[in-house]
CSV table of C-alpha atoms and ligand atoms in Angstrom, one decimal:
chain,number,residue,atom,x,y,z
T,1,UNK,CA,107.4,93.5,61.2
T,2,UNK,CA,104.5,91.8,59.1
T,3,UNK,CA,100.6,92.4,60.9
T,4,UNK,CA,100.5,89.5,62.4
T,5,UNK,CA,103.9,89.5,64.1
T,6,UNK,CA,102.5,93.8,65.3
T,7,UNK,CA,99.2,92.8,66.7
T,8,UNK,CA,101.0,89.6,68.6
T,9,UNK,CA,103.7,91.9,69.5
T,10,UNK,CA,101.5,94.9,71.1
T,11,UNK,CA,97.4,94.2,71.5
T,12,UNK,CA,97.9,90.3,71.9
T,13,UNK,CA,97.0,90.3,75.6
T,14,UNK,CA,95.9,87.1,77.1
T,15,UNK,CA,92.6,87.5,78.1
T,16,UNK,CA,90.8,85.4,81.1
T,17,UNK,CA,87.8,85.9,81.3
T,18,UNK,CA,84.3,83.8,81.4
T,19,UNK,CA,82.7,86.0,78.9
T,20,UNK,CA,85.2,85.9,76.0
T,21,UNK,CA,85.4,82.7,74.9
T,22,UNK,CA,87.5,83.5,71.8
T,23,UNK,CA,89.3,86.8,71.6
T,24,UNK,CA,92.2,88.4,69.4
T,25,UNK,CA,93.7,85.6,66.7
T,26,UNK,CA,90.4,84.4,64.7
T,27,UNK,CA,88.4,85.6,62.3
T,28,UNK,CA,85.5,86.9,65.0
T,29,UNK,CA,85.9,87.1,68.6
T,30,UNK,CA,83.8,85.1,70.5
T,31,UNK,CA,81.6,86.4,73.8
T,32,UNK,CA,79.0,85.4,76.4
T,33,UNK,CA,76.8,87.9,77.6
T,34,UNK,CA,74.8,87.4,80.7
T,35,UNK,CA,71.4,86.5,80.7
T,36,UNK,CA,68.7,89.5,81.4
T,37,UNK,CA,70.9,92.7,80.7
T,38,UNK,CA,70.7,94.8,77.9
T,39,UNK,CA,74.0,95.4,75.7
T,40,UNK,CA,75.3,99.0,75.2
T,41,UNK,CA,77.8,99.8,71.8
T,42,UNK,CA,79.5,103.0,71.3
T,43,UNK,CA,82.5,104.2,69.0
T,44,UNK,CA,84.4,107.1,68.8
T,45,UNK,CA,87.5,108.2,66.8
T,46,UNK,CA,90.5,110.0,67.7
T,47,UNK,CA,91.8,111.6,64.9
T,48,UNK,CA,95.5,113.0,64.7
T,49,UNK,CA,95.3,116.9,64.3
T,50,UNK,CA,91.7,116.9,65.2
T,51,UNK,CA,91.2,115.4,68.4
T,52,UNK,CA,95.0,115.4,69.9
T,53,UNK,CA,98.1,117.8,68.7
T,54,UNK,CA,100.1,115.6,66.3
T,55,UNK,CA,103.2,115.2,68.9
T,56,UNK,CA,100.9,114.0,71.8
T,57,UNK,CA,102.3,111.6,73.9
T,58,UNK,CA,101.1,107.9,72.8
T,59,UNK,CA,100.4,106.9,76.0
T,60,UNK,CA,97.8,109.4,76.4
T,61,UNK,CA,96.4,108.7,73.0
T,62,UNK,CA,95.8,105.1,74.4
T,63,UNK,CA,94.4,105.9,77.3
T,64,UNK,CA,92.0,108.7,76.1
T,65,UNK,CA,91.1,106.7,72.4
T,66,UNK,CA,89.3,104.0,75.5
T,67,UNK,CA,88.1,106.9,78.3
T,68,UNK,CA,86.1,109.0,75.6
T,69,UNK,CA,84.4,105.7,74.8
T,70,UNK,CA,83.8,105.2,78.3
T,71,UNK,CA,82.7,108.5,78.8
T,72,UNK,CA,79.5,107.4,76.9
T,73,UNK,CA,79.0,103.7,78.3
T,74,UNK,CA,78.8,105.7,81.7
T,75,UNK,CA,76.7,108.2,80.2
T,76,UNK,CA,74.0,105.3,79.4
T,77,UNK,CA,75.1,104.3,83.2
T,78,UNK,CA,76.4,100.8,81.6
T,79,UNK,CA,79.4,99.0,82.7
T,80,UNK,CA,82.2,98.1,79.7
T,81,UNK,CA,82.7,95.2,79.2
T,82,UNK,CA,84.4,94.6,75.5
T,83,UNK,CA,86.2,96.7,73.3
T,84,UNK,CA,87.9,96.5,69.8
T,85,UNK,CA,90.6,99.0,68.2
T,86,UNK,CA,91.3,100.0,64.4
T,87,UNK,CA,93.9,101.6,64.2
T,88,UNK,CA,95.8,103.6,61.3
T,89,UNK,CA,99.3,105.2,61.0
T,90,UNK,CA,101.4,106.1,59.0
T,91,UNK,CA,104.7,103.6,60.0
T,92,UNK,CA,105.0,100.5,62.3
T,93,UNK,CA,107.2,102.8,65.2
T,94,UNK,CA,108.1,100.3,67.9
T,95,UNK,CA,108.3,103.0,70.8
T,96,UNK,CA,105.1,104.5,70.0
T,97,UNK,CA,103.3,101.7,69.3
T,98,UNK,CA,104.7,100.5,72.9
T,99,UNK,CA,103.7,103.3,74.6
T,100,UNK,CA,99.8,103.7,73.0
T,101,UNK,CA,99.5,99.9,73.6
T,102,UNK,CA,100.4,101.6,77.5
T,103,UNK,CA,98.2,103.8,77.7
T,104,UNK,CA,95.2,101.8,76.2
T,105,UNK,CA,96.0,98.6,78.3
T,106,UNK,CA,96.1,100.9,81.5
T,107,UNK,CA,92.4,102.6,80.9
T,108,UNK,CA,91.2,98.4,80.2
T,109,UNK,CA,93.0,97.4,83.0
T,110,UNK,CA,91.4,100.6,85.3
T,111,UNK,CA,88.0,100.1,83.6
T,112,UNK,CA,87.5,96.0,83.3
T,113,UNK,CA,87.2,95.8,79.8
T,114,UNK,CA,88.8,93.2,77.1
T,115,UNK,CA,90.6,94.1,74.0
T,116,UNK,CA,88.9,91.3,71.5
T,117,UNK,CA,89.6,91.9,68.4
T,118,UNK,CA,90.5,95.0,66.1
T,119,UNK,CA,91.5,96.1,62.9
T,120,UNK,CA,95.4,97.2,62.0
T,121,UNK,CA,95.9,99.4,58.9
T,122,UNK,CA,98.6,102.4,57.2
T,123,UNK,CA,97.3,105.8,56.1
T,124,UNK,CA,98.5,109.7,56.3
T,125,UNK,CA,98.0,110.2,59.8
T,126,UNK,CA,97.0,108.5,63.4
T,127,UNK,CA,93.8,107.7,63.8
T,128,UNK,CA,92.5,105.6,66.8
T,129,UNK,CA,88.9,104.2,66.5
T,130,UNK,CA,87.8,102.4,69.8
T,131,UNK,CA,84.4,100.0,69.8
T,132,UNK,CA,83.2,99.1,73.1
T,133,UNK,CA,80.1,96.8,74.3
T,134,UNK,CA,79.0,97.4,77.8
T,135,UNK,CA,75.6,96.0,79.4
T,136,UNK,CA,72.9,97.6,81.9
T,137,UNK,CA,70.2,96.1,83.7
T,138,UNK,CA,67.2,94.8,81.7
T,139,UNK,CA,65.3,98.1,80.6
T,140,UNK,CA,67.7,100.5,82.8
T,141,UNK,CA,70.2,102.5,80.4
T,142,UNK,CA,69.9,105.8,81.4
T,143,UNK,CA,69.0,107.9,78.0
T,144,UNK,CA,68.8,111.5,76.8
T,145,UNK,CA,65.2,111.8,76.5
T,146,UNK,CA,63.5,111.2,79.9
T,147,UNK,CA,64.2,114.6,81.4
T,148,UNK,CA,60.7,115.6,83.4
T,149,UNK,CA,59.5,118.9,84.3
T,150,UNK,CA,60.3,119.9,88.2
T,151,UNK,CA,63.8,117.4,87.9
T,152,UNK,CA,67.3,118.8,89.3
T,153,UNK,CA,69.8,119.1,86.9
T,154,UNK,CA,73.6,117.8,88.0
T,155,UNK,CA,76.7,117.8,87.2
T,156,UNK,CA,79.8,115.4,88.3
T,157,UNK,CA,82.8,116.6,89.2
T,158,UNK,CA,84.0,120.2,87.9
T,159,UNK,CA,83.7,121.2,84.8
T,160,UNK,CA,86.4,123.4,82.2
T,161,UNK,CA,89.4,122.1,83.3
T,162,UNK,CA,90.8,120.0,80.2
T,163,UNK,CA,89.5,123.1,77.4
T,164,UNK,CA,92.1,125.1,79.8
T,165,UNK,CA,94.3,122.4,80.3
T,166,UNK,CA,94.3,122.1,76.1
T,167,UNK,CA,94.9,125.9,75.9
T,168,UNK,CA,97.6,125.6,78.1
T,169,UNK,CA,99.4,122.4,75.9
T,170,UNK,CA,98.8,124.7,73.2
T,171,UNK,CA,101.0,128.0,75.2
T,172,UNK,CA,103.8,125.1,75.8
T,173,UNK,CA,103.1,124.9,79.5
T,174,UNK,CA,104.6,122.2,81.2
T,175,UNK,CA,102.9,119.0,82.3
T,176,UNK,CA,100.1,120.7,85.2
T,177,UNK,CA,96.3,119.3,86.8
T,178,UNK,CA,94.6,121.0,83.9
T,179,UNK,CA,96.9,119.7,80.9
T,180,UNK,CA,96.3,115.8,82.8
T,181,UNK,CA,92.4,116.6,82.9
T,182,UNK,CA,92.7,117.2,79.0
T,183,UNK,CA,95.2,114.2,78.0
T,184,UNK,CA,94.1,111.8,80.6
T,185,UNK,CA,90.2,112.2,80.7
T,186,UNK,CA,88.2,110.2,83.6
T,187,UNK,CA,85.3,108.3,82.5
T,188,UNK,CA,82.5,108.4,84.9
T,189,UNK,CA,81.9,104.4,85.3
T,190,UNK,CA,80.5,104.5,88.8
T,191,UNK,CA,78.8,107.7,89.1
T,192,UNK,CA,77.3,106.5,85.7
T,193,UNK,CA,76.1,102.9,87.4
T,194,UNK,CA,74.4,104.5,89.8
T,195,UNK,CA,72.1,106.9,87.6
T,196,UNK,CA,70.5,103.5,86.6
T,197,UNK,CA,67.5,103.7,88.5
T,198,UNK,CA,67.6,107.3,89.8
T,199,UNK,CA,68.5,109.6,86.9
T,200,UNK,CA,65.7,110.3,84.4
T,201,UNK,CA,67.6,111.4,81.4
T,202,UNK,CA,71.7,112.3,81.0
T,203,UNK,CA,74.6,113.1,78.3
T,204,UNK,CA,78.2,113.1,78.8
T,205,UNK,CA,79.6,116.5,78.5
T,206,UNK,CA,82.3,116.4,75.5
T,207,UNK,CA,81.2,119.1,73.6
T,208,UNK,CA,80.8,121.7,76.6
T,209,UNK,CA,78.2,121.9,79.3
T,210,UNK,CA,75.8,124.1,76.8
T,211,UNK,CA,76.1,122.7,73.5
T,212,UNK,CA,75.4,118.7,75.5
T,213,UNK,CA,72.8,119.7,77.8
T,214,UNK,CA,70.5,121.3,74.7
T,215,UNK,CA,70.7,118.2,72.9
T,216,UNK,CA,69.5,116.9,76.3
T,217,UNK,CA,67.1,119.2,76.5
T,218,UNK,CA,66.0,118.5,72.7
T,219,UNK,CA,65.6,114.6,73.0
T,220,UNK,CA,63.5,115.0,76.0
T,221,UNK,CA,61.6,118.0,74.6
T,222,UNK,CA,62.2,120.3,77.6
T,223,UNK,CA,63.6,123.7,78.8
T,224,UNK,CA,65.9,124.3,81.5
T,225,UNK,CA,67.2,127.1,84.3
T,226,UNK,CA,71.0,126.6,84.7
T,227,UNK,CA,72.5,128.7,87.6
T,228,UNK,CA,75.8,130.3,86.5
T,229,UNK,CA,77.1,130.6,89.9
T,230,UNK,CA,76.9,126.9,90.6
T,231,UNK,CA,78.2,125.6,87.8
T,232,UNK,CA,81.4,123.8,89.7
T,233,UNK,CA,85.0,125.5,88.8
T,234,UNK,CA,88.3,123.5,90.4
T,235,UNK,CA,90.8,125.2,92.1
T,236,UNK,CA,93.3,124.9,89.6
T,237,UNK,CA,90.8,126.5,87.3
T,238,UNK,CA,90.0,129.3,89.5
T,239,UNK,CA,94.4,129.6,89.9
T,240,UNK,CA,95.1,130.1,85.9
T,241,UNK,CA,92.3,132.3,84.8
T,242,UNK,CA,89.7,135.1,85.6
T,243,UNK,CA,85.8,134.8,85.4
T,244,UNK,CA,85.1,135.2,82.4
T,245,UNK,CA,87.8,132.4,81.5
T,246,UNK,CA,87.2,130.3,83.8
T,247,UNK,CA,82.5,130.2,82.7
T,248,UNK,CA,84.1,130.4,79.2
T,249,UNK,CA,85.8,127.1,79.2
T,250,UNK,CA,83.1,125.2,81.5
T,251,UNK,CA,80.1,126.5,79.7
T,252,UNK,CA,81.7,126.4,75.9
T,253,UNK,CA,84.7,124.2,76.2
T,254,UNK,CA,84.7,120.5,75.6
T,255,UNK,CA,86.5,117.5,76.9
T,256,UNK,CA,85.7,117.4,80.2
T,257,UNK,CA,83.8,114.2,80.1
T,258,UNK,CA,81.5,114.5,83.1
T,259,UNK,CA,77.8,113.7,83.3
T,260,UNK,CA,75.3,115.7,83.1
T,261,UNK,CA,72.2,114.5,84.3
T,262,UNK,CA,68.9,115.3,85.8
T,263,UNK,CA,66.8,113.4,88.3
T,264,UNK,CA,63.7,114.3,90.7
T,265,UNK,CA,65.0,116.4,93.6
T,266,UNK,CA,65.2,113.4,96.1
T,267,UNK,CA,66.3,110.9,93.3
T,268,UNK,CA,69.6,111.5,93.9
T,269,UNK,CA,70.4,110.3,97.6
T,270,UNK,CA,73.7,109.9,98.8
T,271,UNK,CA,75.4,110.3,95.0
T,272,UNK,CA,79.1,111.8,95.6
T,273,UNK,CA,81.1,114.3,93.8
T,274,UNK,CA,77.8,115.5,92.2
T,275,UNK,CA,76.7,119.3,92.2
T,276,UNK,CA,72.9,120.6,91.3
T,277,UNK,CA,73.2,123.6,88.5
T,278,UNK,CA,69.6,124.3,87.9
T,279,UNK,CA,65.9,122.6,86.9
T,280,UNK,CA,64.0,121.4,83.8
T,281,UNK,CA,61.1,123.8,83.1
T,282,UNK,CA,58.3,123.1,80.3
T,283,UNK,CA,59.7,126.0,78.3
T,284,UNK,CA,61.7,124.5,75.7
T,285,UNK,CA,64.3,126.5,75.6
T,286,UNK,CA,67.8,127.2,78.1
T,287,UNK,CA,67.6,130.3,80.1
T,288,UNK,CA,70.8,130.9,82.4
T,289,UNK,CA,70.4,132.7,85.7
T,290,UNK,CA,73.1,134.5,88.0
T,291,UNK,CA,72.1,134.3,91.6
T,292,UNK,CA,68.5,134.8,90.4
T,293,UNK,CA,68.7,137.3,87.7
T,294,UNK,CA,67.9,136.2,83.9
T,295,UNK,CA,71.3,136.9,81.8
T,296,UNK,CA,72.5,136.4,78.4
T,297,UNK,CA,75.5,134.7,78.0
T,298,UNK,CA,78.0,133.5,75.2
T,299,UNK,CA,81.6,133.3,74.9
T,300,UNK,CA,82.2,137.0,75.7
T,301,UNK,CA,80.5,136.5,79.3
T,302,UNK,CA,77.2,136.9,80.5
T,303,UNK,CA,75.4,140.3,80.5
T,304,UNK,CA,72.3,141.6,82.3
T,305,UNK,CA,69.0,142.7,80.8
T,306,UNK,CA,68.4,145.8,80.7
F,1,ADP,P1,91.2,89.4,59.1
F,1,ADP,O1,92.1,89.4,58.0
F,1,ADP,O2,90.5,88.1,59.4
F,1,ADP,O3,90.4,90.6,59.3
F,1,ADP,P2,93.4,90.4,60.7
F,1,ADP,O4,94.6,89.8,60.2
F,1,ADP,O5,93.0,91.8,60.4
F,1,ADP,O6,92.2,89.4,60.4
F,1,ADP,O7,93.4,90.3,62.3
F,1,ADP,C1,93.8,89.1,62.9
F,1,ADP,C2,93.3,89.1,64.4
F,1,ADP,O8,93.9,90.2,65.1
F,1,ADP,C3,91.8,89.3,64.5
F,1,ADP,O9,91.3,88.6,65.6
F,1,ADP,C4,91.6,90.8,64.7
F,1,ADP,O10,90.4,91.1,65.5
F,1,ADP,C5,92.9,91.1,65.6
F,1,ADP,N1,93.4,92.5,65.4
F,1,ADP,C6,93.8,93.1,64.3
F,1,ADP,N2,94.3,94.4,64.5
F,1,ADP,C7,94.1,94.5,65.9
F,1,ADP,C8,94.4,95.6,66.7
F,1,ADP,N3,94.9,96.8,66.3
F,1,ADP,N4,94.1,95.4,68.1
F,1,ADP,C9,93.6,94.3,68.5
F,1,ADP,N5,93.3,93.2,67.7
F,1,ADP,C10,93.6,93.4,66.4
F,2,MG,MG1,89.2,87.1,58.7
């Protein structure tokens, strides 16, 4: 099977669509973008051994090489739009080339966004390198730096579950909620869309809730208050490990690919699955709170002044 004859076979999907007016096949691909919005580009690599174990499923290499690019085009609250793959491995193996094509066609087909164009090469090991090109209103990508004084800071959904769900892959547990939050991750398109206009600053979380909300904090050149106790743990979290677990994972681990965001204290209006974990303060640093009380925490727990 030559290159041509692969990317025909696999990422050759027929694409209908207004704004790609020439996609996989020439030299460039070819796309219209509408008038009066702004474009958004992110990339991200998976590497094999790095980012996944090196027998993961190639399905969920698909899927997740597109949904941690996502992550971040929701992050800017941007829609996707287009995306292009390079791709390196090792040999031209039908099945798993069958089953990442899978899993990436099923996060474009979930998300709205067109494979146009890529880049198809051999080396030591799998790596996965996704481009996509999203667009936000004129002006309104939502960015790490506006973060006032006085603002709420959220979170989407729960936080911890895929650094569990990875420890668990790693202990050889069987397929469970946690090990899918980890291998399939779910990009935050709509609760991103509507930050646009609400949200002052935000950050996807893929490095864990602390590390991503000081970079936050940096760009914006602010402090903030985060209250352990309503930092949002699932059920499934709370069912496989204890306390200290459970804050370790959501505070330190990575992978979860919420948002974290902060807007004024009425910004937020009807937003769903969203829970408030503290407030941006002038002091530029992060303090963490339990149920009022200053503590110190790192990966050991948190611990109380004395
Ligand atoms: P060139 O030699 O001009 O760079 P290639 O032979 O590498 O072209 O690619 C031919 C066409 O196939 C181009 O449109 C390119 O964007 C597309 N393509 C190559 N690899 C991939 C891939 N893994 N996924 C999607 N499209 C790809
Ligand atoms: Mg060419």
């Amino acid at each position: 099977m030559d290159e041509f004859e692969l990317i025909r076979r696999f990422f050759d999907r027929r694409v209908l669509r207004p704004d790609v007016v020439t996609g996989i096949g020439d030299d460039g691909a070819v796309l219209k973008p509408e008038p009066g919005r702004d474009q958004v580009q992110v990339i991200d690599s998976l590497v094999e051994g790095v980012h996944f174990p090196a027998d993961s499923n190639a399905a969920d290499i698909g899927y997740r090489a597109v949904a941690v690019n996502l992550s971040d085009i929701a992050a800017m609250g941007a829609r996707p739009r287009w995306m292009t793959l390079a791709l390196t491995m090792p040999q031209k193996d039908v099945q798993w080339l069958t089953d990442f094509a899978s899993g990436l066609f099923e996060a474009a087909a979930e998300f709205d966004v067109a494979l146009v164009g890529g880049d198809t090469t051999s080396g030591d090991a799998v790596v996965a390198t996704v481009h996509v090109t999203g667009d936000v209103e004129e002006g309104g990508a939502v960015l790490r730096s506006g973060a006032k004084v006085g603002d709420t800071l959220f979170v989407t959904g729960t936080l911890g579950d895929a650094a569990a769900g990875l420890e668990l892959l790693g202990r050889g547990e069987p397929d469970n909620p946690l090990v899918r939050r980890f291998l399939r991750p779910m990009a935050r398109i709509e609760a991103g869309r509507s930050l646009v206009g609400r949200a002052s600053a935000a950050i996807d979380v893929s490095d864990g809730l602390i590390g991503d909300l000081k970079k936050l904090l940096e760009a914006s050149g602010v402090g903030a208050e985060l209250d352990l106790e309503c930092v949002p743990i699932s059920d499934a979290l709370r069912s496989y490990f204890d306390e200290t677990e459970r804050l370790r994972f959501a505070l330190t681990g990575g992978d979860d690919y919420e948002l974290c965001f902060t807007a004024a204290p009425d910004a937020v209006g009807n937003m769903a699955d969203i829970t408030a974990i503290g407030r941006i303060t002038a002091d530029e640093r992060l303090v963490c709170r339990r149920h009022g009380d200053i503590v110190e925490y790192d990966d050991s727990g948190y611990r109380h002044f004395q």
